[in-house]
């Protein structure tokens, strides 16, 4: 039985339950029954009854599919042969200006992006991706915001209206000349060959007379057919297209490269979702890259926040002390003391999401458990609370490895695969000071002084010069702004 089939059996039996309220405790201080199982059940209760869950995704959700991340010691950047591709640094591969000058290095490497498993085998979505589709099927999903470009959320069955790709995806490609979009299937032959794909759209006659075929158009004239050949006149016309008949613009995957502005879709959708979201789940990301890094502070504070990751995450763009009203809901309850998530589920993403699915959509049938379900149960039984690990009298090094975590230990659930933050990593987190870097959304210049932040919009900042003029026109002056002193915080 698959994860999807198991969920279908239990979904119809779900009963409405009252929503959990802040401070979202995972244990009852008066009860002695405080263990991993009861705490995990509390996590389930945080999600039960929710109808507008927002999920933030990072590279960690796709690792089990065979897709490497970008910046780890074994990631894409670390293993990239820059000399072979004639790159000054790995980041050149996704640099817009470099791509415009010479797209060939990107397409020589592109096969690794489209076929990371080697050969011509396409990557399949994981159970974590499939859980997203299951949440939508059960009317619990408001939106998925993905920082990944692999498009596996779509392949798993999540509808396009429920997904926002913050950095684009590899599912389509667009022509840099005529802006036409095509599916990834269109450019796959070039991806396999390592050649630069060209747009084959027919150009209009008015433009055809005035167009000159460039030297690097990569076009070869095709022989024409007689009118008696082929099934139709339209088909023959397409087959006769020569260089002068085709656009021949470079096709670029719909991925946001360095030097490109992010789509306004991210901001607009976040602003709309802010009014509806009733729970936030973060999977496989350190929340260190904008704009997703700012979402946790933009959403209301009185909703459950759940982290699914191998390590504890400390969002660097958390709210500086004294500036709470500039971020998110000023009237929200400040019940979280020195922690960002109400539950830290640490371990391999697929193990955790399978356990969540099994508990959220528990089947009431009396059938025997499958091997997959038994494995999930065994991993649940092997789980431990961090508080229990720290209180253990065991002589192993496990307790010391986790002793430097700064989040409440009774909110951390350890599954197989959980990793403790190293002593060096912890010191770095505690000593590093973060400074917000903001660009004016009017003049696009770096804001060197105080930042004027719109409290109603996601990531809309103005400099001192533009503020008097733009703030009056911004939503007809109905939005309010907060003056934020430029500062550093830990």
XYZ file of N, CA and C in Angstrom, residues 96-196:
303
model
N 23.061 35.949 -14.721
C 22.323 36.371 -15.911
C 23.246 37.007 -16.963
N 24.133 37.903 -16.553
C 25.022 38.564 -17.515
C 25.951 37.551 -18.176
N 26.469 36.620 -17.391
C 27.352 35.594 -17.953
C 26.584 34.734 -18.953
N 25.334 34.395 -18.619
C 24.508 33.572 -19.503
C 24.246 34.290 -20.823
N 23.984 35.583 -20.769
C 23.716 36.340 -21.991
C 24.946 36.409 -22.891
N 26.123 36.481 -22.268
C 27.362 36.527 -23.049
C 27.675 35.169 -23.666
N 27.466 34.112 -22.890
C 27.789 32.773 -23.383
C 26.973 31.732 -22.627
N 25.871 31.265 -23.209
C 25.027 30.289 -22.519
C 25.558 28.854 -22.595
N 26.604 28.632 -23.383
C 27.070 27.257 -23.597
C 27.564 26.568 -22.314
N 28.286 27.241 -21.388
C 28.688 26.540 -20.160
C 27.490 26.027 -19.361
N 26.433 26.819 -19.311
C 25.252 26.374 -18.575
C 24.670 25.115 -19.201
N 24.567 25.107 -20.512
C 23.935 23.961 -21.170
C 24.861 22.744 -21.262
N 26.141 22.954 -21.107
C 27.035 21.811 -20.999
C 26.832 21.099 -19.666
N 26.422 21.876 -18.669
C 26.212 21.318 -17.330
C 24.750 20.962 -17.073
N 23.837 21.499 -17.877
C 22.400 21.416 -17.590
C 21.896 19.986 -17.424
N 22.542 19.027 -18.092
C 22.077 17.646 -17.981
C 22.121 17.170 -16.537
N 23.074 17.657 -15.767
C 23.163 17.296 -14.351
C 21.954 17.814 -13.584
N 21.420 18.963 -13.988
C 20.255 19.527 -13.329
C 18.985 18.767 -13.691
N 18.857 18.412 -14.962
C 17.640 17.748 -15.429
C 17.666 16.237 -15.189
N 18.871 15.655 -15.190
C 19.009 14.205 -14.976
C 20.065 13.944 -13.901
N 19.802 14.356 -12.652
C 20.808 14.204 -11.587
C 21.146 12.758 -11.261
N 20.285 11.823 -11.657
C 20.537 10.414 -11.375
C 21.384 9.752 -12.454
N 21.722 10.513 -13.505
C 22.494 9.957 -14.604
C 21.598 9.324 -15.648
N 22.145 9.076 -16.832
C 21.367 8.481 -17.910
C 20.230 9.385 -18.324
N 19.087 8.788 -18.661
C 17.927 9.579 -19.051
C 16.761 9.389 -18.071
N 17.081 8.963 -16.859
C 16.062 8.717 -15.852
C 15.699 10.015 -15.145
N 14.414 10.344 -15.143
C 13.951 11.556 -14.479
C 13.737 11.287 -12.987
N 13.886 12.314 -12.197
C 13.735 12.202 -10.747
C 12.257 12.090 -10.380
N 11.963 11.219 -9.427
C 10.608 11.049 -8.933
C 10.448 11.776 -7.599
N 9.263 12.321 -7.336
C 9.046 13.017 -6.060
C 9.093 12.064 -4.871
N 9.460 12.594 -3.727
C 9.546 11.796 -2.504
C 8.195 11.762 -1.796
N 8.128 10.994 -0.721
C 6.902 10.966 0.076
C 6.625 12.323 0.707
N 7.659 13.087 0.964
C 7.457 14.438 1.508
C 6.743 15.317 0.488
N 7.117 15.195 -0.787
C 6.409 15.939 -1.841
C 4.957 15.465 -1.942
N 4.769 14.154 -1.832
C 3.420 13.596 -1.979
C 2.511 14.036 -0.831
N 3.086 14.260 0.351
C 2.277 14.733 1.475
C 1.645 16.080 1.151
N 2.348 16.918 0.392
C 1.806 18.227 0.019
C 0.535 18.057 -0.802
N 0.570 17.114 -1.745
C -0.618 16.849 -2.567
C -1.751 16.287 -1.715
N -1.396 15.469 -0.730
C -2.413 14.885 0.148
C -3.074 15.975 0.997
N -2.290 16.932 1.460
C -2.857 18.048 2.218
C -3.842 18.833 1.353
N -3.494 19.037 0.087
C -4.404 19.749 -0.809
C -5.683 18.939 -1.040
N -5.527 17.634 -1.266
C -6.692 16.784 -1.495
C -7.648 16.810 -0.310
N -7.106 16.991 0.883
C -7.921 17.024 2.090
C -8.280 18.444 2.524
N -8.078 19.394 1.580
C -8.476 20.790 1.803
C -7.825 21.387 3.053
N -6.548 21.070 3.242
C -5.799 21.617 4.370
C -4.680 22.553 3.925
N -4.414 22.611 2.633
C -3.265 23.359 2.120
C -3.680 24.702 1.539
N -3.070 25.765 2.036
C -3.270 27.088 1.446
C -2.253 27.339 0.340
N -0.951 27.090 0.644
C 0.079 27.375 -0.358
C 1.378 26.651 -0.020
N 2.123 26.362 -1.081
C 3.487 25.861 -0.964
C 4.412 26.906 -1.569
N 5.364 27.376 -0.787
C 6.395 28.291 -1.289
C 7.703 27.506 -1.367
N 8.161 27.282 -2.582
C 9.335 26.435 -2.777
C 10.533 27.264 -3.228
N 11.671 27.014 -2.588
C 12.930 27.618 -3.026
C 13.655 26.727 -4.028
N 13.084 25.557 -4.308
C 13.712 24.602 -5.218
C 13.296 24.879 -6.656
N 14.129 24.432 -7.586
C 13.840 24.631 -9.005
C 13.505 23.327 -9.710
N 13.465 22.205 -8.964
C 13.258 20.902 -9.603
C 11.818 20.650 -10.028
N 10.860 21.392 -9.473
C 9.470 21.251 -9.871
C 8.798 19.976 -9.399
N 9.382 19.290 -8.412
C 8.832 18.012 -7.970
C 7.500 18.160 -7.242
N 7.212 19.347 -6.748
C 5.911 19.570 -6.126
C 4.797 19.397 -7.160
N 5.043 19.928 -8.357
C 4.071 19.788 -9.442
C 3.958 18.336 -9.886
N 5.097 17.661 -10.011
C 5.095 16.253 -10.425
C 4.346 15.398 -9.407
N 4.428 15.765 -8.128
C 3.766 14.996 -7.067
C 2.250 15.169 -7.091
N 1.765 16.177 -7.816
C 0.324 16.343 -7.927
C -0.256 17.587 -7.299
N 0.606 18.468 -6.759
C 0.108 19.732 -6.207
C -0.296 20.625 -7.378
N -1.483 21.201 -7.330
C -1.962 22.036 -8.437
C -1.168 23.330 -8.515
N -1.073 23.867 -9.717
C -0.250 25.053 -9.953
C -0.714 26.257 -9.147
N -2.006 26.352 -8.882
C -2.515 27.503 -8.128
C -2.084 27.468 -6.664
N -1.621 26.304 -6.205
C -1.209 26.162 -4.806
C 0.301 26.318 -4.623
N 1.058 26.487 -5.711
C 2.519 26.532 -5.627
C 3.054 27.891 -6.064
N 3.994 28.409 -5.307
C 4.756 29.588 -5.706
C 6.229 29.189 -5.711
N 6.841 29.221 -6.902
C 8.272 28.926 -7.010
C 9.039 30.230 -6.855
N 9.615 30.427 -5.686
C 10.266 31.697 -5.378
C 11.427 31.997 -6.310
N 12.104 30.952 -6.783
C 13.259 31.141 -7.660
C 13.038 30.513 -9.034
N 11.777 30.320 -9.416
C 11.482 29.717 -10.709
C 11.631 28.207 -10.668
N 11.559 27.567 -11.850
C 11.685 26.120 -11.915
C 12.161 25.684 -13.297
N 12.468 24.403 -13.402
C 12.982 23.835 -14.646
C 11.881 23.236 -15.524
N 10.636 23.443 -15.160
C 9.540 22.823 -15.888
C 9.264 23.505 -17.223
N 9.721 24.754 -17.367
C 9.520 25.500 -18.590
C 10.787 26.236 -18.982
N 10.796 26.758 -20.192
C 11.885 27.611 -20.671
C 11.245 28.754 -21.447
N 11.876 29.908 -21.427
C 11.331 31.066 -22.139
C 12.378 31.624 -23.095
N 11.900 32.164 -24.203
C 12.785 32.743 -25.214
C 13.196 34.145 -24.779
N 14.479 34.413 -24.789
C 14.974 35.731 -24.396
C 14.664 36.795 -25.438
N 14.236 36.357 -26.619
C 13.965 37.290 -27.715
C 12.480 37.585 -27.865
N 11.664 36.549 -28.053
C 10.228 36.765 -28.269
C 9.383 36.488 -27.038
N 10.017 36.026 -25.942
C 9.359 35.778 -24.651
C 8.420 34.570 -24.663
N 8.395 33.813 -25.747
C 7.534 32.633 -25.813
C 8.016 31.592 -24.808
N 7.060 30.893 -24.189
C 7.395 29.846 -23.230
C 7.102 28.479 -23.813
N 7.964 27.541 -23.498
C 7.788 26.163 -23.947
C 8.019 25.245 -22.757
N 7.528 24.015 -22.841
C 7.736 23.054 -21.765
C 9.173 22.536 -21.806
N 9.604 21.969 -20.700
C 10.970 21.448 -20.634
C 11.192 20.325 -21.635
N 10.121 19.618 -21.997
C 10.250 18.532 -22.970
C 10.787 19.040 -24.303
N 10.480 20.285 -24.641
C 10.917 20.863 -25.909
C 12.432 21.000 -25.985
N 13.062 21.309 -24.857
C 14.505 21.554 -24.872
C 15.326 20.350 -24.422
N 14.656 19.262 -24.029
C 15.394 18.096 -23.535
C 16.394 17.529 -24.542
N 16.083 17.466 -25.849
C 17.097 16.979 -26.799
C 18.384 17.787 -26.742
N 18.272 19.107 -26.610
C 19.465 19.948 -26.488
C 20.148 19.732 -25.151
N 19.358 19.529 -24.096
C 19.935 19.283 -22.770
C 20.792 18.024 -22.811
N 20.276 16.977 -23.446
C 21.004 15.714 -23.541
C 22.288 15.879 -24.345
N 22.222 16.666 -25.415
C 23.392 16.866 -26.281
C 24.357 17.917 -25.735
N 23.894 18.716 -24.778
C 24.741 19.770 -24.234
C 24.839 20.976 -25.140
N 23.836 21.186 -25.985
C 23.834 22.317 -26.914
C 22.826 23.366 -26.477
N 22.957 24.567 -26.999
C 22.087 25.676 -26.631
C 20.777 25.577 -27.407
